[in-house]
Tab-separated table of C-alpha atoms in Angstrom:
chain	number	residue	atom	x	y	z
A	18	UNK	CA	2.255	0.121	-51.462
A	19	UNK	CA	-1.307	0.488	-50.532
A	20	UNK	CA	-2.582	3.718	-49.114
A	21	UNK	CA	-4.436	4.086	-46.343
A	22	UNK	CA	-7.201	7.359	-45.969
A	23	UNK	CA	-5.518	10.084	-43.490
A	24	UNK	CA	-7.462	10.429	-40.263
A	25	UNK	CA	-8.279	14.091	-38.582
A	26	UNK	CA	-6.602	14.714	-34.938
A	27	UNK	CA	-9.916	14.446	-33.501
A	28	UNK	CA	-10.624	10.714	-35.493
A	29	UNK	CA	-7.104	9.601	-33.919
A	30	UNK	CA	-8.148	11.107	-30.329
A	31	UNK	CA	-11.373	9.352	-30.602
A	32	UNK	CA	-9.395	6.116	-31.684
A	33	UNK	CA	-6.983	6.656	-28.956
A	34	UNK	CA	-9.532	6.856	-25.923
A	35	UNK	CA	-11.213	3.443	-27.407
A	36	UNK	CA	-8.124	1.356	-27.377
A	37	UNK	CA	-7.328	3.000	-24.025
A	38	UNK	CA	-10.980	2.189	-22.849
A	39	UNK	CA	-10.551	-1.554	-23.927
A	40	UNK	CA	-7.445	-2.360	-22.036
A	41	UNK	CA	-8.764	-0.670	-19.354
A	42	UNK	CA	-11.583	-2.763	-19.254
A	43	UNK	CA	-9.364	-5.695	-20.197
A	44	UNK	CA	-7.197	-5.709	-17.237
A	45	UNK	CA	-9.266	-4.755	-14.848
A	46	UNK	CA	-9.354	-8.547	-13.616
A	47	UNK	CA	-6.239	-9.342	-14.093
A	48	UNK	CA	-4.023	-8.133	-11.256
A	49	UNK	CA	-2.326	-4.948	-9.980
A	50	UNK	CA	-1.280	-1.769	-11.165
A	51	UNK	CA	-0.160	0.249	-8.246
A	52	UNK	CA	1.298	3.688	-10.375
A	53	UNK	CA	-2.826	3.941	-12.484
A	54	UNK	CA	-4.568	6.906	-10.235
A	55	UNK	CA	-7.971	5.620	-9.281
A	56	UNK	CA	-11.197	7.923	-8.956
A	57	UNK	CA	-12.529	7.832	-4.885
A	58	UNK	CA	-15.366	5.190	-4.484
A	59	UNK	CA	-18.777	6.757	-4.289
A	60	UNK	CA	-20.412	6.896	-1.222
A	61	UNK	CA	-21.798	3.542	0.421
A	62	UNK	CA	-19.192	1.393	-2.252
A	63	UNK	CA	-17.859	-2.131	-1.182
A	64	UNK	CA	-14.491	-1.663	-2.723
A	65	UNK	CA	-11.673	-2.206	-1.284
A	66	UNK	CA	-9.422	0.184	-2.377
A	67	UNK	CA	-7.599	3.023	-0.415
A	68	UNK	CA	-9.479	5.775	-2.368
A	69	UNK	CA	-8.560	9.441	-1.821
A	70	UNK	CA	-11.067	10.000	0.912
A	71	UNK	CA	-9.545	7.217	2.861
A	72	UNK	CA	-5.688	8.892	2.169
A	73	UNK	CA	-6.895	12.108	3.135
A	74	UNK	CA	-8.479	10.412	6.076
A	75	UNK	CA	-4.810	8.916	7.360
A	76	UNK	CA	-3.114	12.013	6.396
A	77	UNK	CA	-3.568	13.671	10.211
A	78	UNK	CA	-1.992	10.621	12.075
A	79	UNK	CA	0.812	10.810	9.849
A	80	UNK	CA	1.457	14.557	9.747
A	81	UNK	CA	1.560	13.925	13.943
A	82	UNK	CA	3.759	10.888	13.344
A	83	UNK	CA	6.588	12.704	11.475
A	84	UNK	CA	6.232	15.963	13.784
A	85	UNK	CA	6.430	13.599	16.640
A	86	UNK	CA	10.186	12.172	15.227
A	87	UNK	CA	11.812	14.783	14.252
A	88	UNK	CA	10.019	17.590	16.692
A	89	UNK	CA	8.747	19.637	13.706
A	90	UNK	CA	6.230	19.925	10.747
A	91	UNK	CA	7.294	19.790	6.694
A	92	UNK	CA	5.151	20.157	3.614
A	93	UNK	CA	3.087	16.600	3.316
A	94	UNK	CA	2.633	15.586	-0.313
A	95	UNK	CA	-0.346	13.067	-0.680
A	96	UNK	CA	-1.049	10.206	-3.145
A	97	UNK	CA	-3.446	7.657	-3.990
A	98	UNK	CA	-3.102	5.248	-6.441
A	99	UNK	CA	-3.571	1.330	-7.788
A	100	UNK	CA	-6.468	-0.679	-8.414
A	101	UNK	CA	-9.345	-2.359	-6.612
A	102	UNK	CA	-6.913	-6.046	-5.789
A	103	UNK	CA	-4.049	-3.328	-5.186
A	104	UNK	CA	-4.091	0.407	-3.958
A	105	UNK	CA	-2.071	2.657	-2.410
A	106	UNK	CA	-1.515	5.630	0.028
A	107	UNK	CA	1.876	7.652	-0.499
A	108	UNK	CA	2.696	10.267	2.089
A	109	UNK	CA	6.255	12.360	1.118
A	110	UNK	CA	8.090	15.324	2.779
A	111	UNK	CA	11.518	16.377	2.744
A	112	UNK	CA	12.250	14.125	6.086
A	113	UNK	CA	9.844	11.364	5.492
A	114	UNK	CA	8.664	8.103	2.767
A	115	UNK	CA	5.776	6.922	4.264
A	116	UNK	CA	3.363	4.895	2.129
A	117	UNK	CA	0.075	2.264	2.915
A	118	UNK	CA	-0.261	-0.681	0.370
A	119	UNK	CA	-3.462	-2.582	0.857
A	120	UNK	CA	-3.607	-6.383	-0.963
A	121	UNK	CA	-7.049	-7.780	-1.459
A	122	UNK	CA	-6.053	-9.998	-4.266
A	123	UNK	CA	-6.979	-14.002	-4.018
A	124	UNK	CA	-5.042	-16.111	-1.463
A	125	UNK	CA	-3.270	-12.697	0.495
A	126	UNK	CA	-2.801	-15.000	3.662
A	127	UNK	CA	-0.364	-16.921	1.282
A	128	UNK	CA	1.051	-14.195	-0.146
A	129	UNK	CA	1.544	-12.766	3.888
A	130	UNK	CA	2.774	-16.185	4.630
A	131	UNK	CA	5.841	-16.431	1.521
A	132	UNK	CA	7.301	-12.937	2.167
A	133	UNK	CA	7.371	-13.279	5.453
A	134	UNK	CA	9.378	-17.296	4.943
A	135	UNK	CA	11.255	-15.693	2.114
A	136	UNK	CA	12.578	-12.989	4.477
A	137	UNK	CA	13.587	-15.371	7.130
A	138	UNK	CA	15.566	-17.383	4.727
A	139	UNK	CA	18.107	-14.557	3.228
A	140	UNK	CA	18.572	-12.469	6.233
A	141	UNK	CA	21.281	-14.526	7.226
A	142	UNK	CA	20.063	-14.290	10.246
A	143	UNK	CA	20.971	-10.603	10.387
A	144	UNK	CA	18.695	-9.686	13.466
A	145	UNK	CA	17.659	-6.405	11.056
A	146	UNK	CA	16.366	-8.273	8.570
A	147	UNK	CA	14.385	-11.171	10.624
A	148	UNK	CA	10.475	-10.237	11.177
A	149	UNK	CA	9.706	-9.157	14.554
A	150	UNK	CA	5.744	-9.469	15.450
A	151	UNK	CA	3.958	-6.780	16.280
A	152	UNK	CA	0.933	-7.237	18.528
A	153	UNK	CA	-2.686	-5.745	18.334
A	154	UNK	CA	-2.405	-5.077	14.197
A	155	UNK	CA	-3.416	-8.432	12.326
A	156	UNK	CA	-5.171	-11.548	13.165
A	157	UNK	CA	-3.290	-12.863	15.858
A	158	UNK	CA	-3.888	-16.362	15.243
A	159	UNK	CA	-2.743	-15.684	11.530
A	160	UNK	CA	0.680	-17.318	10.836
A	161	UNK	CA	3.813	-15.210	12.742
A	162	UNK	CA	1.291	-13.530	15.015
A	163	UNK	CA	-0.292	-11.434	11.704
A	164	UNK	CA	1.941	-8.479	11.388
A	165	UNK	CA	5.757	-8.138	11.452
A	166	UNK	CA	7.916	-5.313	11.587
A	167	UNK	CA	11.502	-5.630	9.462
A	168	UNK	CA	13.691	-3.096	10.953
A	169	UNK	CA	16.021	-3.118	7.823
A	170	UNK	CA	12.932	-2.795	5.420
A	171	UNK	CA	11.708	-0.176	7.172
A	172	UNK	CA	8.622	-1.668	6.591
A	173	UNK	CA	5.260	-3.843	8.535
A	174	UNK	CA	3.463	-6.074	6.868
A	175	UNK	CA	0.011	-7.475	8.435
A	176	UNK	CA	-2.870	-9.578	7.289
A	177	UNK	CA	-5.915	-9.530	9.166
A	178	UNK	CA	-9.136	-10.818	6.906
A	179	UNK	CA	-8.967	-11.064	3.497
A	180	UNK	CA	-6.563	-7.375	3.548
A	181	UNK	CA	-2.860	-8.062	3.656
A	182	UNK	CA	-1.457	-4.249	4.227
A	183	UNK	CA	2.558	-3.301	3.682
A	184	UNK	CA	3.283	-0.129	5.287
A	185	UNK	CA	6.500	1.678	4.799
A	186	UNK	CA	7.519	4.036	7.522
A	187	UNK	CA	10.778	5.928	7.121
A	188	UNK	CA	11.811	9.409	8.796
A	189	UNK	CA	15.400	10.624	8.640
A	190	UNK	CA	16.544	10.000	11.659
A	191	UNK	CA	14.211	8.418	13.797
A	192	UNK	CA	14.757	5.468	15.741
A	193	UNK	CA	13.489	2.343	14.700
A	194	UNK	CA	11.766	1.707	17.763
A	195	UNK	CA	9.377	5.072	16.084
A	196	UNK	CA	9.352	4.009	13.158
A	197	UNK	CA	7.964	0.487	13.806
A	198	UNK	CA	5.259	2.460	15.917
A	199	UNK	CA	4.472	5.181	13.770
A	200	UNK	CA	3.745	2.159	11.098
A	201	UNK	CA	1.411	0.033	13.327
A	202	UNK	CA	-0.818	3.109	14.379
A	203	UNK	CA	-0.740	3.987	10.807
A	204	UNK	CA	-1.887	-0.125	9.714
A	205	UNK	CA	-4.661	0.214	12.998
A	206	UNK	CA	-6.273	3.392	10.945
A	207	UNK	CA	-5.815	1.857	7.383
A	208	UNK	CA	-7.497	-1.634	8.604
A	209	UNK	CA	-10.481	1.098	10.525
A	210	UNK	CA	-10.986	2.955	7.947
A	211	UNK	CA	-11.218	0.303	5.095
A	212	UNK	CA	-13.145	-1.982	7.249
A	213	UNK	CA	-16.575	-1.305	5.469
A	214	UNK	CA	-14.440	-1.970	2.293
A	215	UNK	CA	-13.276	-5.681	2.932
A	216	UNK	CA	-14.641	-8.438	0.754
């Protein structure tokens, strides 16, 4: 058996952070990673991600969307996360999931397009599971009006640009007539504030 030299804790930290650093560097390209925590852009930066300033920035409109359904204020827990093609806002409280997913990844209109056909064709016509447009959110002449709402999903998803956003929208026991209006506002802000951000 050959032996290999023994390496010090820091040699094997120092080995660890390389290997980390390459397939970081790696993957960068190569599609999403929604659960790595990303670093907020610096000032005057083109990407497109939903940084921490930008959570932080949506964090009011949802505080006022939850106290508006259930006529009260929790604890807000606040998360960003993903990657440049993929990042996300995650809003939690004991009442309330609400989260903002923004898609900038190549061909997002046909990515908008196939969930939208794939939901159609196993609802089984459930009326809760069948996309309902919502107006003044996406590009209305995108295909089914830009942004639907999918009552059983909880859940809007909207392409307007190059920026196909999924927002989920659950409180416990709101209606779902407030919760598909809590998560357009909420898509409105996310396309204003990332607008500088759009490639």
């Amino acid at each position: 058996m050959p032996r290999y030299p023994s390496r010090s804790p820091a040699a094997a930290i120092v080995l660890a952070a390389i290997c980390l650093l390459a397939l970081a560097s790696c993957g960068a390209d190569q599609g999403s990673s929604p659960g790595r925590a990303q670093p907020p852009a610096p000032p005057g930066s083109d990407s497109p991600i939903l940084n921490t300033q930008i959570c932080d920035g949506l964090t009011p409109l949802v505080r006022a969307r939850i106290a508006a359904a259930t006529d009260g204020q929790s604890a807000l827990r606040v998360r960003s996360s993903g990657t440049a093609a993929l990042s996300t806002c995650t809003f939690s409280s004991p009442v309330a999931t609400i989260s903002v997913s923004l898609d900038t990844a190549t061909d997002s209109h046909q990515r908008f397009s196939n969930r939208l056909v794939e939901m159609i064709q196993f609802s089984g016509q459930d009326p809760a599971q069948l996309p309902k447009e919502v107006p003044r959110v996406g590009d209305p002449g995108a295909d089914y009006g830009g942004a639907d709402w999918i009552t059983a999903r909880a859940q809007l998803l909207a392409i307007r640009g190059d920026r196909l956003l999924i927002v989920g929208f659950y409180v416990r026991g709101a209606p779902g007539r407030v919760l598909r209006d809590g998560a357009a506002a909420l898509a409105r802000r996310a396309y204003a504030s990332s607008s500088g951000r759009s490639r």
